[in-house]
mmCIF file of C-alpha atoms (C1' of nucleotides) in Angstrom:
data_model
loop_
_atom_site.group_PDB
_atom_site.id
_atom_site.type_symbol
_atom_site.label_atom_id
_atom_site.label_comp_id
_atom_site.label_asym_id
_atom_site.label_seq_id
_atom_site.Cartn_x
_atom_site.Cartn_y
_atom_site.Cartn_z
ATOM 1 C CA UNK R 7 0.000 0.000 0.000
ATOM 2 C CA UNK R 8 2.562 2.637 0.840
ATOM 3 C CA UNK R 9 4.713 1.285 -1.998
ATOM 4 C CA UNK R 10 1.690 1.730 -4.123
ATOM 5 C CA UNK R 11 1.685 5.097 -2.860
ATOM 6 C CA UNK R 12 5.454 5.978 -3.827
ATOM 7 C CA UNK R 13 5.343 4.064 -6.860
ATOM 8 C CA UNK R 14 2.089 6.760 -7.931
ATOM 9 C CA UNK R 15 4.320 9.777 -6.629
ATOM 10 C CA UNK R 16 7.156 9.055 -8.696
ATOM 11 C CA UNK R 17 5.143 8.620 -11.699
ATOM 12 C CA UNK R 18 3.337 11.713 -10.922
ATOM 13 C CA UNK R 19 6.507 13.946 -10.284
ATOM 14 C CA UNK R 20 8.450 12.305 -13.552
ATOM 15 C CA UNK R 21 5.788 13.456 -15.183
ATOM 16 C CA UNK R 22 6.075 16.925 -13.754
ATOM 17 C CA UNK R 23 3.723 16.672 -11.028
ATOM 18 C CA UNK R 24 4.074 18.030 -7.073
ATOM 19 C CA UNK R 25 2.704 15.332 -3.781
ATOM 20 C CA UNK R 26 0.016 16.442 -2.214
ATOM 21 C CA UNK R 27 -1.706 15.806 1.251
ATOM 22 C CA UNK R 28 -5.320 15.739 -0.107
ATOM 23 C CA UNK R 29 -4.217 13.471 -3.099
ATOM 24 C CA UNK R 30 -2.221 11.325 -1.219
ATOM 25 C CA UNK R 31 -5.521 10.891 1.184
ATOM 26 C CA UNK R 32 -7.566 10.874 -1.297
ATOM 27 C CA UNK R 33 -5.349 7.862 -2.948
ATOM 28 C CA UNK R 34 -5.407 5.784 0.167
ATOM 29 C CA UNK R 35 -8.740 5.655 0.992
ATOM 30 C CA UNK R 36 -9.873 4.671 -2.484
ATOM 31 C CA UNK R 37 -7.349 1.797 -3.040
ATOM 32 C CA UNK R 38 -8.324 1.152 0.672
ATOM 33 C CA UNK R 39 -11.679 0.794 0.051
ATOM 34 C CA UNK R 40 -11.169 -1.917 -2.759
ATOM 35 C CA UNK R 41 -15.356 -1.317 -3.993
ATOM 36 C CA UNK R 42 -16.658 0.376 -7.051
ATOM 37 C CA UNK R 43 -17.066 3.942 -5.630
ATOM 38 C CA UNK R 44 -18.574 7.136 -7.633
ATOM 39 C CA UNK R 45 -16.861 9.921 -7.016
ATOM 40 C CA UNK R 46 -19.593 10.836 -4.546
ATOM 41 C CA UNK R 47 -19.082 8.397 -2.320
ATOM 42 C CA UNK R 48 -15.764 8.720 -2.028
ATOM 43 C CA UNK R 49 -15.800 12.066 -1.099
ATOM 44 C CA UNK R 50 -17.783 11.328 1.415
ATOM 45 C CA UNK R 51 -15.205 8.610 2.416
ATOM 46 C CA UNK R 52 -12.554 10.917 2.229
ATOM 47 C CA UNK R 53 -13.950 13.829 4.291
ATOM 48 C CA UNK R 54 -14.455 11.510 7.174
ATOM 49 C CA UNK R 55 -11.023 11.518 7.412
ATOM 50 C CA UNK R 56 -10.084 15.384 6.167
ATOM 51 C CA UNK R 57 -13.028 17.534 6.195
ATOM 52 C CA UNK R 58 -11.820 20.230 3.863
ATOM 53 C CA UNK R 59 -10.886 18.314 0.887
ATOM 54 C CA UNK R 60 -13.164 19.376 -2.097
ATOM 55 C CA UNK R 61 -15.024 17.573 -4.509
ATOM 56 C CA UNK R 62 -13.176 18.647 -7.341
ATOM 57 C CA UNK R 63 -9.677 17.314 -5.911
ATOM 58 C CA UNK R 64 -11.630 14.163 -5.791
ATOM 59 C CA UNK R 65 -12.496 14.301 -9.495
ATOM 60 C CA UNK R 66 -9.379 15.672 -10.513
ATOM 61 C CA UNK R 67 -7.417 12.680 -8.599
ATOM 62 C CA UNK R 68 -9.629 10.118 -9.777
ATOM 63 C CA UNK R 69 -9.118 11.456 -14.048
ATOM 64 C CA UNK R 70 -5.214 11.228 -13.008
ATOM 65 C CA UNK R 71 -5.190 7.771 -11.650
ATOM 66 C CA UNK R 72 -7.243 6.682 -14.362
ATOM 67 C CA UNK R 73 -4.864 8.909 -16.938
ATOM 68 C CA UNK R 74 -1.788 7.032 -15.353
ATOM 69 C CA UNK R 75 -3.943 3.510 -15.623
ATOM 70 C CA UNK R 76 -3.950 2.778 -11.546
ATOM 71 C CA UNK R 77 -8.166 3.082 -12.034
ATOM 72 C CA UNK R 78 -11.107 2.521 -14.555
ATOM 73 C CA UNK R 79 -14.050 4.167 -15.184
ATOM 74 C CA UNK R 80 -16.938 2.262 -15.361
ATOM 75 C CA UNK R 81 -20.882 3.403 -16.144
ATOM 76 C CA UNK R 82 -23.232 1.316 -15.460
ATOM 77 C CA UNK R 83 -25.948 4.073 -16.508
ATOM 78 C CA UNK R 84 -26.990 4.620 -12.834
ATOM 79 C CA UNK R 85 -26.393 8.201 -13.995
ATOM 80 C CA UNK R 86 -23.072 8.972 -11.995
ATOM 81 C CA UNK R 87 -19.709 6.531 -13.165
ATOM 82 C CA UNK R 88 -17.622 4.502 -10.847
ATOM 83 C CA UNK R 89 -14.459 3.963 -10.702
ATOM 84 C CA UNK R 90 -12.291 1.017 -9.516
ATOM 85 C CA UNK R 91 -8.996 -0.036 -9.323
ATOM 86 C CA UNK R 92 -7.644 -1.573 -12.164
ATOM 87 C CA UNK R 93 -4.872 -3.383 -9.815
ATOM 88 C CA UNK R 94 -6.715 -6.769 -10.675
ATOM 89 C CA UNK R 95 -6.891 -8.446 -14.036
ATOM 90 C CA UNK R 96 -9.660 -7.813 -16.341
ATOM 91 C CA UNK R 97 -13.050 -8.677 -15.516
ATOM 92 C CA UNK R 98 -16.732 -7.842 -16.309
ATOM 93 C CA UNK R 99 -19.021 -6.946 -13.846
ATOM 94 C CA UNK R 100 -22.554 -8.126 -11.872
ATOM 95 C CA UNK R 101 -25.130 -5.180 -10.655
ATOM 96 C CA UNK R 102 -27.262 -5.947 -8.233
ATOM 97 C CA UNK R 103 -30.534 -3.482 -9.171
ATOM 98 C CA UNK R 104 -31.464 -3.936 -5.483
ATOM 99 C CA UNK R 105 -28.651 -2.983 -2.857
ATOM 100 C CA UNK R 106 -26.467 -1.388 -5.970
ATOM 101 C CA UNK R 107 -23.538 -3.387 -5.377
ATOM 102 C CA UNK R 108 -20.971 -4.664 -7.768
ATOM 103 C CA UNK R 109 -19.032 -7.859 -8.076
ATOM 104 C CA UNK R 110 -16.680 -8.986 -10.935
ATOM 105 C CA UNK R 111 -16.399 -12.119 -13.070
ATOM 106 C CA UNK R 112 -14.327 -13.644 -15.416
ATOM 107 C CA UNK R 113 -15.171 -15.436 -18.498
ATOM 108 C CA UNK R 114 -12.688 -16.219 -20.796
ATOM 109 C CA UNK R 115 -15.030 -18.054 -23.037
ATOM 110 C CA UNK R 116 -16.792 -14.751 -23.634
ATOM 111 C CA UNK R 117 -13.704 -13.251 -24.538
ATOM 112 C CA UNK R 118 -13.398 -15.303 -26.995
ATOM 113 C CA UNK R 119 -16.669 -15.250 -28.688
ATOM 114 C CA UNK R 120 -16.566 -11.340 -28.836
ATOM 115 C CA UNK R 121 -13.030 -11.233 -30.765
ATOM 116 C CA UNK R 122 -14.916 -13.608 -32.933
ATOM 117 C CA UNK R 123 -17.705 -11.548 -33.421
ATOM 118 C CA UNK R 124 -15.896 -8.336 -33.973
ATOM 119 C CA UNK R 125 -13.993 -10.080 -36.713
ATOM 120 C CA UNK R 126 -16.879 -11.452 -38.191
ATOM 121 C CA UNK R 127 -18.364 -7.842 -38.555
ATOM 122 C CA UNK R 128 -14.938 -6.601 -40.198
ATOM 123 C CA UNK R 129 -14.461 -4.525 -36.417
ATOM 124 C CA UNK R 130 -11.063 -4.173 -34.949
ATOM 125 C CA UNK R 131 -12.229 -4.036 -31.516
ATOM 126 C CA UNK R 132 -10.267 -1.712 -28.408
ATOM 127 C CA UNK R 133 -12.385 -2.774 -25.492
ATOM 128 C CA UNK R 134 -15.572 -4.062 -24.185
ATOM 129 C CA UNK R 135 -18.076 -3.464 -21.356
ATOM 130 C CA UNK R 136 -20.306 -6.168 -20.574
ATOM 131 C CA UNK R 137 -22.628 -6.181 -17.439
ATOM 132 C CA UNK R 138 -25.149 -8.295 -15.984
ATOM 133 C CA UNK R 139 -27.914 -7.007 -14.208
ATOM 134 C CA UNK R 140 -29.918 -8.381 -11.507
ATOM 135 C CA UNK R 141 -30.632 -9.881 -8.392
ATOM 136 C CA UNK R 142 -27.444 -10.898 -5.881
ATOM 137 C CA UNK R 143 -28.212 -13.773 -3.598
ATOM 138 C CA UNK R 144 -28.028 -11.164 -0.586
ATOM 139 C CA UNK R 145 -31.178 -9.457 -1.535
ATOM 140 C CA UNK R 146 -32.838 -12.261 -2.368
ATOM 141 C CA UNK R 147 -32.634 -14.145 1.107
ATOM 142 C CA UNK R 148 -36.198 -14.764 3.077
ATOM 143 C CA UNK R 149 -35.172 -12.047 5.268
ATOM 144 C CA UNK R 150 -34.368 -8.997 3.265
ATOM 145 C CA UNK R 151 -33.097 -6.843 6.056
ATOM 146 C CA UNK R 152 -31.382 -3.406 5.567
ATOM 147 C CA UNK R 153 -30.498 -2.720 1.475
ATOM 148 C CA UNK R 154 -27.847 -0.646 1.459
ATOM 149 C CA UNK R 155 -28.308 3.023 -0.596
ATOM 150 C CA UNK T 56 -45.971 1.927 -40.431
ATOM 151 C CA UNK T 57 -49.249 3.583 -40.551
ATOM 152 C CA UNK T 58 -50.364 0.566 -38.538
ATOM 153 C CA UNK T 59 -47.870 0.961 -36.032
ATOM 154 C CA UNK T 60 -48.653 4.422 -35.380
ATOM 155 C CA UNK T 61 -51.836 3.624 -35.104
ATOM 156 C CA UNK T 62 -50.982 0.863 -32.506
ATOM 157 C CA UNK T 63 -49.606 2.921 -30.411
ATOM 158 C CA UNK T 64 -51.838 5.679 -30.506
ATOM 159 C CA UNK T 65 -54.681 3.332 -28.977
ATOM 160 C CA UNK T 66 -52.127 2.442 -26.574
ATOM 161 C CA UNK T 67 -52.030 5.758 -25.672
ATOM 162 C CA UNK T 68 -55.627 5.875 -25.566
ATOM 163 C CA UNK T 69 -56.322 3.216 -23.405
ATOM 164 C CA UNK T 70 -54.049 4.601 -20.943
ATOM 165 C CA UNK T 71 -55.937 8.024 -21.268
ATOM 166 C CA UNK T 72 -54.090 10.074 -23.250
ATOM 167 C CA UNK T 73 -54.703 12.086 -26.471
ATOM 168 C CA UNK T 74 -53.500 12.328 -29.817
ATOM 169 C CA UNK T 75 -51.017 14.864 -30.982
ATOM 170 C CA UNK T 76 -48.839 15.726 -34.512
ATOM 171 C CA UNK T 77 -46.113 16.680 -32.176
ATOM 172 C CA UNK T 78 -46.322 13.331 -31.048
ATOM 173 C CA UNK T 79 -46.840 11.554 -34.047
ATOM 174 C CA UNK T 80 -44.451 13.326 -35.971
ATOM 175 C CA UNK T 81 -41.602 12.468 -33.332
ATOM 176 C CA UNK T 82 -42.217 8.903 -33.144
ATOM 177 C CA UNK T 83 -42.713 8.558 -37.106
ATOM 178 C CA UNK T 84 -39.345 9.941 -38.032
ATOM 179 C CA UNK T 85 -37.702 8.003 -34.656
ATOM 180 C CA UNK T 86 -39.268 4.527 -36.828
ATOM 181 C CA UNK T 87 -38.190 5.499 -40.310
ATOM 182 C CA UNK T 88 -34.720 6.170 -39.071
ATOM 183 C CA UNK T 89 -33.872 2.650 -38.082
ATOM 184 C CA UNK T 90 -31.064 4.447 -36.298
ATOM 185 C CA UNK T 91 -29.494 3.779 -32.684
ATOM 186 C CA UNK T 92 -30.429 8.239 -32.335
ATOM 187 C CA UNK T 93 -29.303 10.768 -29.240
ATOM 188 C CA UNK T 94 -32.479 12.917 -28.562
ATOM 189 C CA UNK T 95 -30.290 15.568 -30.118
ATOM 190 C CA UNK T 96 -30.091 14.071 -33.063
ATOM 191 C CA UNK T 97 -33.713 12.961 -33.348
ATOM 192 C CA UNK T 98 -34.207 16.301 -32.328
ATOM 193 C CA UNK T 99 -32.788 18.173 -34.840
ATOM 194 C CA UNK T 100 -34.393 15.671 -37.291
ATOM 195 C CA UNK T 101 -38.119 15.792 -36.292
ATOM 196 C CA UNK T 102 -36.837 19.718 -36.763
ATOM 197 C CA UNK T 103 -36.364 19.643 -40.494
ATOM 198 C CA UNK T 104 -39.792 18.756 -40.976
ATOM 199 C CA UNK T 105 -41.566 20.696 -38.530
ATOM 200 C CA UNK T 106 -39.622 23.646 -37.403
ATOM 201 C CA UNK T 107 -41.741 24.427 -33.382
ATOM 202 C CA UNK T 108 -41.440 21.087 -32.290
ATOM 203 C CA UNK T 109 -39.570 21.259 -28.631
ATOM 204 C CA UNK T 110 -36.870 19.679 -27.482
ATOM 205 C CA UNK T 111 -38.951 18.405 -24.217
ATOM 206 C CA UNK T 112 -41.545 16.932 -25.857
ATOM 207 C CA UNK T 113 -38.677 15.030 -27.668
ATOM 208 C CA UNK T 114 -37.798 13.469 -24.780
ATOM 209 C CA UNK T 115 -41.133 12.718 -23.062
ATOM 210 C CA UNK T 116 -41.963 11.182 -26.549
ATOM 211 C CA UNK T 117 -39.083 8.698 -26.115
ATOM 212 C CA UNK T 118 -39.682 8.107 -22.224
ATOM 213 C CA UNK T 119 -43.372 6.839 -23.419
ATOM 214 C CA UNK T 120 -41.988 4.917 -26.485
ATOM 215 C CA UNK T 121 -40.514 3.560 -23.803
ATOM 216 C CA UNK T 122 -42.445 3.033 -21.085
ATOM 217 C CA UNK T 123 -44.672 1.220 -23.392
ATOM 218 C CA UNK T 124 -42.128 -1.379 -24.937
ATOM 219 C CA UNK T 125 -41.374 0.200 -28.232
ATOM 220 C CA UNK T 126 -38.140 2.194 -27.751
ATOM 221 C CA UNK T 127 -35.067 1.094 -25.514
ATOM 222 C CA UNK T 128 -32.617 3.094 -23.707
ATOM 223 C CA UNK T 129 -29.128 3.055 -24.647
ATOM 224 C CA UNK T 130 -26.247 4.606 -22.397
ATOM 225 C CA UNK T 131 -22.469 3.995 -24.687
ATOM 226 C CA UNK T 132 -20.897 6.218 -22.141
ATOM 227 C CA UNK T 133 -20.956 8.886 -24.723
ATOM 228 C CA UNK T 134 -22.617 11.400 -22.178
ATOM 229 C CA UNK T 135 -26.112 11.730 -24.335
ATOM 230 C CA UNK T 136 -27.916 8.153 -24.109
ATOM 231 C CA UNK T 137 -29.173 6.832 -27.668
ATOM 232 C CA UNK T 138 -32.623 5.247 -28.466
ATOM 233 C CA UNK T 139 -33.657 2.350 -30.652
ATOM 234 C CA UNK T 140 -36.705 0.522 -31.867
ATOM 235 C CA UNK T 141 -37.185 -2.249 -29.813
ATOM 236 C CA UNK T 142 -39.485 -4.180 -32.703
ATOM 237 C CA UNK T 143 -36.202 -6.215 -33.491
ATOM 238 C CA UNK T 144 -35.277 -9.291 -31.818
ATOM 239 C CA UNK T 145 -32.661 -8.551 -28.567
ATOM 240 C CA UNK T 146 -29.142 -8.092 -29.666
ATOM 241 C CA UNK T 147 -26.011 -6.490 -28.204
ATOM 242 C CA UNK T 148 -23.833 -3.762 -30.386
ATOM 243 C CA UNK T 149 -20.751 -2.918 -31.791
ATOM 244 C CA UNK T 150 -19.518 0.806 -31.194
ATOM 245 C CA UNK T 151 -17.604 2.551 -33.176
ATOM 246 C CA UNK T 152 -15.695 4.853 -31.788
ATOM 247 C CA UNK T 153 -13.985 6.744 -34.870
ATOM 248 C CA UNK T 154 -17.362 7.646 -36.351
ATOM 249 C CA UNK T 155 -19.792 6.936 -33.822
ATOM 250 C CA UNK T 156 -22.079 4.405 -35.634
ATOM 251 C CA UNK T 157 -23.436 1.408 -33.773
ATOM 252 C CA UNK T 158 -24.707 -2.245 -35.226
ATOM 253 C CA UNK T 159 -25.468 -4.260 -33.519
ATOM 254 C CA UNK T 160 -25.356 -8.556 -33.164
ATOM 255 C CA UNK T 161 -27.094 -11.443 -31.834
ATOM 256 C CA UNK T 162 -24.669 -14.129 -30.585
ATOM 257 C CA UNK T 163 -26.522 -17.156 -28.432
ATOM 258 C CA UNK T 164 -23.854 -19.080 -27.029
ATOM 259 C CA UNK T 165 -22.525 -15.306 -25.030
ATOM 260 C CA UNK T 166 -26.128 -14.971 -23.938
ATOM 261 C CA UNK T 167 -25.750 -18.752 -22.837
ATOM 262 C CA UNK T 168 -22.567 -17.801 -21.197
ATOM 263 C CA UNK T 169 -23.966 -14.934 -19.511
ATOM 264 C CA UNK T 170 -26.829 -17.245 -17.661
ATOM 265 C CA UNK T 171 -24.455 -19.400 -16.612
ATOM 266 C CA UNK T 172 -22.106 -17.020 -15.264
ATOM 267 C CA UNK T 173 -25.260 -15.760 -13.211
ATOM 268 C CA UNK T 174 -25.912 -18.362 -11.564
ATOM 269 C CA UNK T 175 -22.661 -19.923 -10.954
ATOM 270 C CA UNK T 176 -23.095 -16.786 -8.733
ATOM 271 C CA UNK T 177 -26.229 -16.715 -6.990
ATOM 272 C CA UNK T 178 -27.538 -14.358 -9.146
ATOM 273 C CA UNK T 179 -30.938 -13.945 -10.846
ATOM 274 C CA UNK T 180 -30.128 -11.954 -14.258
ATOM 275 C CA UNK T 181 -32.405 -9.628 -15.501
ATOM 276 C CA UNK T 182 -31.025 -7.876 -18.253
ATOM 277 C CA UNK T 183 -27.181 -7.500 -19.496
ATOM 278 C CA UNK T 184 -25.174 -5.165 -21.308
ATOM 279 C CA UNK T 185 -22.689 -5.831 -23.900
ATOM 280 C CA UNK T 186 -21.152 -3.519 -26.222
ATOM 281 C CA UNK T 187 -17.827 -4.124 -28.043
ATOM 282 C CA UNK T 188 -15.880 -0.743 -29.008
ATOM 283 C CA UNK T 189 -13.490 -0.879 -31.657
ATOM 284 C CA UNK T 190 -12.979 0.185 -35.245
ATOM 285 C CA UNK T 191 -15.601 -0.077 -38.253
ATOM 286 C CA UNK T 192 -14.776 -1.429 -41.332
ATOM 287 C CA UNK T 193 -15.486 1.919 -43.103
ATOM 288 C CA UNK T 194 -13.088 4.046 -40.567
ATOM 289 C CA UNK T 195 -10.559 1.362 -41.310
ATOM 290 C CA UNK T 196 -10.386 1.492 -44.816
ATOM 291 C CA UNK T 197 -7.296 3.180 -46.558
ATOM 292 C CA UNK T 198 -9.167 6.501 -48.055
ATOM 293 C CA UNK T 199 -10.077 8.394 -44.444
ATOM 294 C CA UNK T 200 -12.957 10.256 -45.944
ATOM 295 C CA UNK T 201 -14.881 12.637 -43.433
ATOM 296 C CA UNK T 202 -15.957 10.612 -41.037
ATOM 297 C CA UNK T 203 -19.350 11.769 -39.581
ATOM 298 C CA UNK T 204 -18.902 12.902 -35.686
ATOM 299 C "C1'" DT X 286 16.955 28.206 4.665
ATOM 300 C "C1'" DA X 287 15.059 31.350 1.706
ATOM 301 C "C1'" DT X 288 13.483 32.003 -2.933
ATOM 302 C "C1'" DG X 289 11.019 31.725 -6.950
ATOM 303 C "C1'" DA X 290 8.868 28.877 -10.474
ATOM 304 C "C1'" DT X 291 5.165 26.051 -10.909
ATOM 305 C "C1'" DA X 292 1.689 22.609 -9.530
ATOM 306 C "C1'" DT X 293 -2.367 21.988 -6.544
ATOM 307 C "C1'" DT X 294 -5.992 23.459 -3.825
ATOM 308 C "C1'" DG X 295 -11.148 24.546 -2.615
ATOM 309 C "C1'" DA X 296 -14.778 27.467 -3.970
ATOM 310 C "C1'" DA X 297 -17.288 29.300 -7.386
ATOM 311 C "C1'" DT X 298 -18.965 29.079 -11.772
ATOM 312 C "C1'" DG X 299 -19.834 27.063 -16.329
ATOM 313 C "C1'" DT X 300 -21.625 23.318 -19.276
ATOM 314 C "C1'" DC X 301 -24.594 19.937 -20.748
ATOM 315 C "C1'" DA X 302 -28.202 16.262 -20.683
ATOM 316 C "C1'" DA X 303 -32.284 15.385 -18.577
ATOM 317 C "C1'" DT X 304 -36.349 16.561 -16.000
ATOM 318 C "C1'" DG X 305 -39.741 19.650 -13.799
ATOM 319 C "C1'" DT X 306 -43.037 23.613 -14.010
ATOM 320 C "C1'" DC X 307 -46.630 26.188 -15.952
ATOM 321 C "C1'" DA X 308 -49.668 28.958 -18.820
ATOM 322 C "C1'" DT X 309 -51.599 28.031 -23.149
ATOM 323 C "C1'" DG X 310 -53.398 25.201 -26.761
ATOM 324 C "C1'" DA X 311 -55.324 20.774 -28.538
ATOM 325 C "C1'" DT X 312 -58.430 16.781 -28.170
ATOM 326 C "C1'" DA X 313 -62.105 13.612 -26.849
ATOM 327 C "C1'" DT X 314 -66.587 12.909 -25.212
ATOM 328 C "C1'" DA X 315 -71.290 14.369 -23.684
ATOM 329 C "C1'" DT K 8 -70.219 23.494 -28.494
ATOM 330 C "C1'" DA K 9 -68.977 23.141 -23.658
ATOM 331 C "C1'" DT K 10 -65.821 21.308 -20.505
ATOM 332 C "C1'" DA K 11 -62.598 18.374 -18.600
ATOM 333 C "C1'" DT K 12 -58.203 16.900 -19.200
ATOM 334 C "C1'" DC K 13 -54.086 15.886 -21.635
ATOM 335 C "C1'" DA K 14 -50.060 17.666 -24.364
ATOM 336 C "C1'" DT K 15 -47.258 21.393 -25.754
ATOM 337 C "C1'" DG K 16 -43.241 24.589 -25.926
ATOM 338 C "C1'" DA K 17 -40.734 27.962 -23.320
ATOM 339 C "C1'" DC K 18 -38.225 28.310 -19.497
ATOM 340 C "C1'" DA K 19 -36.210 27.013 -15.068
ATOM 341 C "C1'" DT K 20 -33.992 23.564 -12.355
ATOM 342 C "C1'" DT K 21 -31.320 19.621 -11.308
ATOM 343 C "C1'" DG K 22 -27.172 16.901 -10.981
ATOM 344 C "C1'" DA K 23 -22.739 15.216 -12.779
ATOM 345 C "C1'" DC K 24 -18.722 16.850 -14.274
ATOM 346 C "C1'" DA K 25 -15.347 20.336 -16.067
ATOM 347 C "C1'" DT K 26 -13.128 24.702 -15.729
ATOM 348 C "C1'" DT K 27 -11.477 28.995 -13.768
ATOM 349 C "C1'" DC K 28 -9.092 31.559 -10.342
ATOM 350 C "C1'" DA K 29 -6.791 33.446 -6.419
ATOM 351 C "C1'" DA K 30 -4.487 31.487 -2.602
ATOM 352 C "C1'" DT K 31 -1.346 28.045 -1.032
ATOM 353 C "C1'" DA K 32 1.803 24.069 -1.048
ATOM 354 C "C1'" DT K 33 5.814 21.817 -3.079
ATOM 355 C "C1'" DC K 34 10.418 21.448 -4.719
ATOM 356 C "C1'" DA K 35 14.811 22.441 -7.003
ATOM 357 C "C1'" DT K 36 18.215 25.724 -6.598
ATOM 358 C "C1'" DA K 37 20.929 29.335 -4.549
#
DNA sequence: TATGATATTGAATGTCAATGTCATGATATA
DNA sequence: TATATCATGACATTGACATTCAATATCATA
C-alpha cells in the first residue's frame, strides 16, 4: 500500500507533477476501500477523514489515476460513473438493481466469442463493457433486512 | 408503419391520453430512421420537418416509447444516451468509436454464457449489457474520408 | 533556509443532458 | 359546443462533471 503510494508519486513527479496531502488521502482511501465507488461516495469517504478536501480534488485525482492507468471508469448508466482499481486483471461486472452493489467475473469463453464476433463484422475491436444485471443472492434471502443506498 | 402508429396511438388511448402531430411526428421519423439516435439528433431531425417542435416533448416522446415497450434506452458512455426501436429481436452492439455508428449482433452461445455465469453466482439476471468498441470497417479502410462525428 | 517557479488546492462558476413547471393550446366525449 | 383533461413549448432547475481563479503548497536551486 505505501509502496503503491510511492510508486504513484514518482510517476506523478516524472511526469512533472508536485505530492500532495489531499491526493495522497484521497489515494489511500480509495485503493483502501477496494469497492466500485462514484466519485460521490468517495468524497464522502474521504472527508471523514479530512473535512476540507473538495469535490473537485476528488475528481481531478480520480481522471489522473485513471490517466496514469492505476483506475477505470466504469458506467453502469446509474447516472453517476464509478471507478475502480484496475490493480486486478480484467473482468466484467454483476449489478445488483437492489442494494447497488458490484461484483466482478471472469469469463474467458466470452472473450473469446466477442473477438470472434468483432472479426466477423470486419471490427477491430479496443475494449468491451459487458454487465449483468440483476438480483445478488443477498437481496434475495427470506429475510431482506437493511439494502444498502 | 401507418399501422404501427396507429398501434400505439390506442395504446395511448387506453391509458388516457390524447392524440397529438407533435407526437406523431416524433415517433414517425424516430421509426423510419432505423437508427441507434441521441435525442439531439432525433431532435434536430423531427426539426427539419416541422420547425416548433420542442426539445422536451422530444424526450417525453421517447420516455413513453418507452415506457410502453417500443423504444429502448441506450447509455455507450458517450454522455447523451441513444434510443432504438425495440421491434427487433434482442441483440447487443458494436460501437464505433472513430465515427460513432453502432450495429449491432445477436450471438446465443454469449447470452448462454452470460446465464451461466449468473448463476454460478447466486444471481438472478435480468437484463445485461454488452457492447464491443473498436474500429468499423469503413473508418478502417485506406481513403479516411470525413468521417461523420 | 530562503526564494522563486510552478503545480495543486477549494470554492465558485460554467456546461450539458435530462427533467420539472406552468400557462396556453389541442383533443375527446357528452 | 362546452368542458374536462391531456399535451405542448418555453423556461427554469437539477445533478454530474469540467473549468477557472486566487491562494497556497511543493520542490529544485541558490
Amino acid at each position: 500500500m505505501k509502496r503503491l503510494l510511492r510508486q504513484i508519486d514518482s510517476e506523478i513527479s516524472a511526469l512533472g507533477g508536485k505530492r500532495s496531502r489531499s491526493r495522497a488521502s484521497i489515494i489511500e482511501v480509495f485503493f483502501r476501500s477496494g469497492r466500485h465507488l462514484t466519485v460521490d461516495e468517495l468524497t464522502s469517504e474521504v472527508r471523514a477523514r479530512n473535512r476540507d478536501i473538495g469535490a473537485a480534488t476528488v475528481y481531478r485525482t480520480l481522471k489522473l489515476l485513471s490517466r496514469l492507468g492505476y483506475a477505470k471508469e466504469l458506467d453502469f448508466g446509474e447516472g453517476a460513473r464509478r471507478y475502480e482499481s484496475s490493480l486486478t486483471a480484467h473482468h466484467d461486472h454483476l449489478v445488483c438493481t437492489g442494494c447497488g452493489n458490484v461484483s466482478e467475473f471472469e469469463e474467458p469463453r466470452i472473450e473469446r466469442l466477442q473477438d470472434e464476433v468483432a472479426k466477423k463484422h470486419g471490427f477491430v475491436p479496443t475494449m468491451h463493457r459487458l454487465a449483468i444485471y440483476g438480483t445478488c443472492p443477498r437481496c434475495l434471502s427470506p429475510q431482506p433486512r437493511e439494502t444498502a443506498e
